[in-house]
Amino acid sequence: MRDPDPEIDSFKSDIDLQQYAASQGYEVDKRESWTGSTVMRKGGDKIVVKLNANGHFIYFGVRDDGDNGTIIDFIQKRRRCTLGHVRLALRDWMGKPLTAPLPLFPKLRPTGKDRLRVETEFRRMQDAPEHPYLLERGIPAAVLSSARFAGRVRMDGRGNAVFPHFDQDGLSGFEIKNRGFTGFATGGEKGLWVSHTFKSDISLVLAESAIDALSHAALFPDSCDRTRYASIGGKPNPKQPGLMKAAFGRLCPGAFILAAFDSDDTGRELAELVGSLLESFAMETGRKDLNFRVHLPATDGEDWNDVLKRHDSSFPIA
């Protein structure tokens, strides 16, 4: 529903909150920003800016559950002023020539209520560079805290390990893991769990679970510096093949794609699926430079975490 006050509605939709915050001294945290969400910081204040389904720029504060809303709320929260003072401030800001050009910001895609709720919950979780459950599974803290995986594993209020999933619009949901428990964010949808990517990367490891991907990285540390990782989180849903193809398209010429699934019938079927997706990707794009390898544990029935727990890294990648 649109705001009944036309001026207030125009403030919410016509003023890019990213730009306004930048004019107030906030800077973008590129490391924590992703498609559809811009993280901005000023001193100890950290906010996430998004666009809602009504076309209003909205934000939420990461450290305060009551700090959220539109540009109106953003100003009132920080200046502790009346709505009349907000009107005057925004009229003045819209009519005043800038003394210095503001940075360009990406066009944000509208976010529905479910996804906004999912992201708000996720953003308020703590990074988990030494998660107890994952340490029990044999995944070293050095892997979890590395530049490759920093922030890609978090801990919720119950101590669960949380793995964010992304699609073309940004954060789509998150897996929840702990001893004897597996869940997924309410209102969320599987995309791909992904590591950070770097321009120097020459390979992509695709695994069935994030824990398997992390295990593979721990087993083959010499490859980790130039390898990006992704997992599908179990049985693929209809949109994940397209997300995998998009991941192929972001690889450098001549890169390798490793299907590092479980050594069982399901894992072999998934590896075959990835191979067929790469073939169709090559036909659709004309890119035939990418290389494909199937890399399953040598012992039938095992996954890469089983291998890691045995401290057996004797399997060559190539």
Coordinates of C-alpha atoms in Angstrom, one line a residue:
M1 CA 0.0 0.0 0.0
R2 CA 1.3 3.4 -0.9
D3 CA 1.8 6.1 1.7
P4 CA -1.3 8.4 1.9
D5 CA 1.0 11.4 2.1
P6 CA 2.5 12.0 -1.4
E7 CA 5.5 13.9 -0.1
I8 CA 6.4 11.3 2.4
D9 CA 5.9 8.6 -0.2
S10 CA 8.2 10.4 -2.6
F11 CA 10.9 10.7 0.1
K12 CA 10.8 6.9 0.6
S13 CA 10.9 6.0 -3.0
D14 CA 12.7 8.8 -4.8
I15 CA 15.6 9.3 -2.5
D16 CA 18.1 6.5 -2.7
L17 CA 18.9 5.8 0.9
Q18 CA 22.3 4.5 -0.1
Q19 CA 23.1 8.0 -1.5
Y20 CA 21.6 9.8 1.5
A21 CA 23.5 7.7 4.0
A22 CA 26.7 8.3 2.0
S23 CA 26.1 12.1 2.2
Q24 CA 25.9 11.6 6.0
G25 CA 29.3 10.0 6.2
Y26 CA 28.4 6.3 5.8
E27 CA 30.7 4.1 3.7
V28 CA 29.9 0.9 1.8
D29 CA 31.3 -2.3 3.2
K30 CA 31.9 -4.1 -0.1
R31 CA 33.0 -7.3 1.6
E32 CA 29.6 -7.8 3.3
S33 CA 27.4 -6.4 0.5
W34 CA 25.8 -8.5 -2.2
T35 CA 23.2 -8.3 -4.9
G36 CA 20.1 -6.6 -3.5
S37 CA 21.7 -5.6 -0.2
T38 CA 24.2 -2.8 0.5
V39 CA 26.0 -2.8 3.9
M40 CA 27.1 0.7 5.1
R41 CA 29.1 1.7 8.1
K42 CA 29.8 4.9 10.0
G43 CA 31.8 4.5 13.2
G44 CA 30.1 1.8 15.2
D45 CA 26.8 2.1 13.2
K46 CA 26.2 -0.6 10.6
I47 CA 23.1 -0.8 8.4
V48 CA 21.8 -2.8 5.5
V49 CA 20.0 -1.0 2.8
K50 CA 17.4 -2.7 0.5
L51 CA 14.4 -2.0 -1.7
N52 CA 11.0 -3.4 -0.6
A53 CA 8.2 -4.6 -2.8
N54 CA 6.5 -1.2 -2.6
G55 CA 9.5 0.5 -4.2
H56 CA 10.6 2.1 -0.9
F57 CA 14.2 2.2 0.2
I58 CA 14.4 0.5 3.6
Y59 CA 17.1 -0.3 6.0
F60 CA 17.8 -2.2 9.2
G61 CA 20.4 -1.8 11.8
V62 CA 22.5 -4.9 12.5
R63 CA 23.0 -4.2 16.2
D64 CA 19.6 -3.0 17.2
D65 CA 16.3 -4.8 16.6
G66 CA 14.3 -1.6 16.8
D67 CA 16.4 0.3 14.3
N68 CA 14.7 -0.3 10.9
G69 CA 12.3 1.2 8.4
T70 CA 12.5 3.9 5.7
I71 CA 14.6 7.0 5.3
I72 CA 12.1 8.7 7.6
D73 CA 12.9 6.2 10.4
F74 CA 16.6 6.4 9.6
I75 CA 16.7 10.1 10.2
Q76 CA 14.4 10.2 13.3
K77 CA 16.4 7.4 14.9
R78 CA 19.7 9.2 14.5
R79 CA 18.6 12.8 15.0
R80 CA 15.7 12.2 17.5
C81 CA 13.6 14.7 15.7
T82 CA 9.9 15.2 14.6
L83 CA 8.4 14.3 11.3
G84 CA 8.3 18.0 10.5
H85 CA 12.0 18.3 11.0
V86 CA 12.5 15.3 8.7
R87 CA 10.5 17.0 6.0
L88 CA 12.6 20.1 6.2
A89 CA 15.8 18.1 6.2
L90 CA 14.9 16.1 3.1
R91 CA 13.5 19.1 1.2
D92 CA 16.8 20.8 1.9
W93 CA 18.8 17.8 0.9
M94 CA 16.9 17.3 -2.4
G95 CA 17.2 21.0 -3.3
K96 CA 20.8 21.6 -2.3
P97 CA 23.6 21.1 -4.9
L98 CA 26.2 18.6 -3.8
T99 CA 29.6 20.0 -2.8
A100 CA 31.2 16.7 -3.9
P101 CA 29.9 13.9 -6.1
L102 CA 28.4 10.9 -4.3
P103 CA 29.6 7.4 -5.3
L104 CA 27.4 5.4 -7.7
F105 CA 25.4 2.7 -6.2
P106 CA 23.9 -0.5 -7.8
K107 CA 20.2 -0.5 -8.5
L108 CA 18.6 -2.6 -5.8
R109 CA 16.1 -5.2 -6.7
P110 CA 12.8 -5.3 -4.7
T111 CA 12.8 -7.7 -1.8
G112 CA 9.7 -9.5 -0.5
K113 CA 8.8 -9.8 3.2
D114 CA 10.0 -13.4 3.6
R115 CA 13.4 -12.7 2.1
L116 CA 13.7 -9.5 4.2
R117 CA 12.9 -11.5 7.3
V118 CA 15.5 -14.2 6.4
E119 CA 18.2 -11.6 5.8
T120 CA 17.4 -9.7 8.9
E121 CA 17.8 -12.8 11.0
F122 CA 21.0 -13.9 9.2
R123 CA 22.7 -10.5 9.4
R124 CA 22.3 -10.5 13.2
M125 CA 24.1 -13.8 13.6
Q126 CA 27.8 -14.0 14.6
D127 CA 30.6 -15.1 12.3
A128 CA 31.8 -18.6 13.4
P129 CA 35.5 -18.8 12.6
E130 CA 35.9 -21.6 15.2
H131 CA 32.5 -23.3 15.3
P132 CA 32.5 -26.2 17.8
Y133 CA 30.4 -28.5 15.7
L134 CA 32.5 -28.0 12.6
L135 CA 35.7 -28.5 14.6
E136 CA 34.2 -31.8 15.8
R137 CA 33.7 -32.7 12.1
G138 CA 37.4 -32.1 11.5
I139 CA 37.2 -28.8 9.8
P140 CA 40.2 -26.6 11.0
A141 CA 39.6 -23.1 12.3
A142 CA 42.3 -22.0 9.8
V143 CA 39.9 -22.9 7.0
L144 CA 36.8 -21.3 8.5
S145 CA 38.6 -18.1 9.2
S146 CA 40.4 -17.9 5.9
A147 CA 39.8 -15.1 3.4
R148 CA 38.1 -17.8 1.2
F149 CA 35.4 -18.6 3.8
A150 CA 35.2 -15.7 6.2
G151 CA 31.6 -14.9 6.9
R152 CA 30.3 -17.9 5.0
V153 CA 29.6 -19.8 8.2
R154 CA 27.7 -18.2 11.0
M155 CA 26.3 -19.2 14.4
D156 CA 22.7 -18.6 15.4
G157 CA 21.4 -18.0 19.0
R158 CA 21.1 -21.8 19.6
G159 CA 24.7 -22.5 18.6
N160 CA 23.9 -24.0 15.2
A161 CA 26.2 -23.7 12.3
V162 CA 24.5 -21.6 9.6
F163 CA 25.4 -21.6 5.9
P164 CA 23.9 -18.8 3.7
H165 CA 22.5 -19.6 0.2
F166 CA 22.5 -17.1 -2.6
D167 CA 20.7 -16.8 -5.9
Q168 CA 20.5 -14.1 -8.6
D169 CA 18.8 -11.7 -6.2
G170 CA 21.1 -12.1 -3.2
L171 CA 20.6 -14.1 0.0
S172 CA 17.8 -16.6 -0.6
G173 CA 18.0 -18.6 2.7
F174 CA 20.3 -20.5 4.9
E175 CA 21.0 -24.1 6.0
I176 CA 21.1 -24.9 9.7
K177 CA 23.3 -27.7 10.9
N178 CA 24.2 -29.3 14.3
R179 CA 24.6 -32.6 15.9
G180 CA 21.7 -34.7 14.6
F181 CA 19.9 -31.7 13.2
T182 CA 19.5 -30.3 9.7
G183 CA 17.1 -27.4 8.9
F184 CA 16.5 -24.5 6.6
A185 CA 15.4 -20.9 7.1
T186 CA 11.7 -20.4 7.4
G187 CA 10.5 -18.6 4.3
G188 CA 13.8 -19.1 2.6
E189 CA 14.7 -21.0 -0.6
K190 CA 17.8 -23.0 -1.6
G191 CA 20.2 -21.3 -3.9
L192 CA 23.9 -22.1 -3.8
W193 CA 26.1 -21.8 -0.7
V194 CA 29.3 -20.2 -2.1
S195 CA 32.7 -19.2 -0.9
H196 CA 34.3 -15.9 -1.7
T197 CA 35.7 -15.6 -5.2
F198 CA 38.9 -14.0 -6.4
K199 CA 40.1 -13.0 -9.9
S200 CA 43.0 -15.4 -9.6
D201 CA 40.7 -18.4 -9.2
I202 CA 41.3 -21.2 -11.8
S203 CA 38.8 -23.8 -10.5
L204 CA 35.4 -24.4 -9.0
V205 CA 34.6 -27.2 -6.6
L206 CA 30.9 -28.2 -6.5
A207 CA 29.9 -30.3 -3.5
E208 CA 26.6 -31.7 -2.1
S209 CA 26.9 -29.9 1.2
A210 CA 28.9 -26.9 2.6
I211 CA 30.6 -29.2 5.1
D212 CA 31.8 -31.4 2.2
A213 CA 33.1 -28.3 0.4
L214 CA 34.9 -27.1 3.5
S215 CA 36.3 -30.6 4.0
H216 CA 37.6 -30.7 0.4
A217 CA 39.3 -27.3 1.0
A218 CA 40.9 -28.7 4.2
L219 CA 42.1 -31.8 2.4
F220 CA 43.7 -30.0 -0.5
P221 CA 45.0 -26.7 0.9
D222 CA 47.5 -26.2 -1.9
S223 CA 44.5 -25.8 -4.3
C224 CA 42.4 -23.6 -2.0
D225 CA 44.1 -20.4 -2.8
R226 CA 43.0 -20.5 -6.4
T227 CA 39.7 -22.4 -6.0
R228 CA 36.2 -21.2 -5.3
Y229 CA 33.6 -23.5 -3.7
A230 CA 29.9 -24.0 -3.9
S231 CA 27.3 -26.5 -2.6
I232 CA 23.7 -27.3 -3.5
G233 CA 22.6 -28.5 -0.1
G234 CA 21.1 -31.8 -1.1
K235 CA 18.7 -32.7 -3.9
P236 CA 18.7 -29.9 -6.5
N237 CA 15.6 -27.7 -6.9
P238 CA 14.5 -26.4 -10.3
K239 CA 16.4 -23.1 -10.1
Q240 CA 19.8 -24.5 -9.0
P241 CA 20.9 -25.7 -12.5
G242 CA 20.6 -22.2 -13.7
L243 CA 22.6 -20.9 -10.8
M244 CA 25.3 -23.5 -11.5
K245 CA 25.5 -22.4 -15.1
A246 CA 25.8 -18.8 -14.0
A247 CA 28.7 -19.8 -11.8
F248 CA 30.4 -21.5 -14.8
G249 CA 30.1 -18.2 -16.7
R250 CA 32.0 -16.3 -14.0
L251 CA 35.0 -18.6 -14.3
C252 CA 38.2 -17.6 -16.2
P253 CA 39.1 -19.2 -19.5
G254 CA 40.4 -22.7 -19.1
A255 CA 39.2 -23.1 -15.6
F256 CA 38.4 -26.5 -14.1
I257 CA 35.1 -27.6 -12.6
L258 CA 35.3 -30.4 -10.1
A259 CA 32.2 -32.4 -9.2
A260 CA 33.2 -33.4 -5.6
F261 CA 30.1 -35.2 -4.5
D262 CA 29.6 -38.3 -2.3
S263 CA 30.9 -41.7 -3.5
D264 CA 27.5 -43.2 -3.9
D265 CA 24.7 -43.5 -6.5
T266 CA 23.3 -40.0 -5.7
G267 CA 26.8 -38.5 -5.9
R268 CA 27.4 -40.1 -9.3
E269 CA 24.1 -38.8 -10.5
L270 CA 24.9 -35.3 -9.4
A271 CA 28.3 -35.5 -11.1
E272 CA 26.5 -36.5 -14.3
L273 CA 24.1 -33.6 -13.9
V274 CA 27.0 -31.1 -13.6
G275 CA 28.6 -32.6 -16.7
S276 CA 25.4 -32.3 -18.7
L277 CA 24.9 -28.7 -17.4
L278 CA 28.4 -27.8 -18.6
E279 CA 27.7 -29.3 -22.0
S280 CA 24.5 -27.3 -22.4
F281 CA 26.3 -24.2 -21.1
A282 CA 28.9 -24.6 -23.8
M283 CA 26.3 -24.9 -26.5
E284 CA 24.3 -21.9 -25.2
T285 CA 27.3 -19.6 -24.8
G286 CA 29.9 -20.9 -27.2
R287 CA 32.4 -21.3 -24.3
K288 CA 34.1 -24.6 -24.7
D289 CA 37.2 -23.7 -22.8
L290 CA 36.1 -25.0 -19.4
N291 CA 37.4 -28.4 -18.2
F292 CA 35.4 -30.9 -16.2
R293 CA 36.5 -33.5 -13.6
V294 CA 34.7 -35.9 -11.4
H295 CA 36.4 -36.1 -8.0
L296 CA 34.7 -38.6 -5.6
P297 CA 36.2 -40.2 -2.5
A298 CA 37.9 -43.5 -3.4
T299 CA 35.9 -45.5 -0.8
D300 CA 32.3 -46.3 -1.9
G301 CA 29.7 -44.7 0.5
E302 CA 32.0 -42.0 1.8
D303 CA 31.7 -38.2 1.5
W304 CA 34.6 -35.8 1.7
N305 CA 34.0 -35.1 5.4
D306 CA 34.4 -38.9 6.1
V307 CA 37.7 -38.7 4.3
L308 CA 38.8 -35.6 6.3
K309 CA 38.0 -37.3 9.6
R310 CA 40.3 -40.1 8.6
H311 CA 43.0 -37.5 7.7
D312 CA 43.4 -39.3 4.4
S313 CA 44.3 -36.7 1.7
S314 CA 46.0 -39.1 -0.7
F315 CA 43.6 -38.6 -3.6
P316 CA 45.0 -36.6 -6.5
I317 CA 42.7 -33.9 -7.9
A318 CA 43.9 -34.0 -11.5

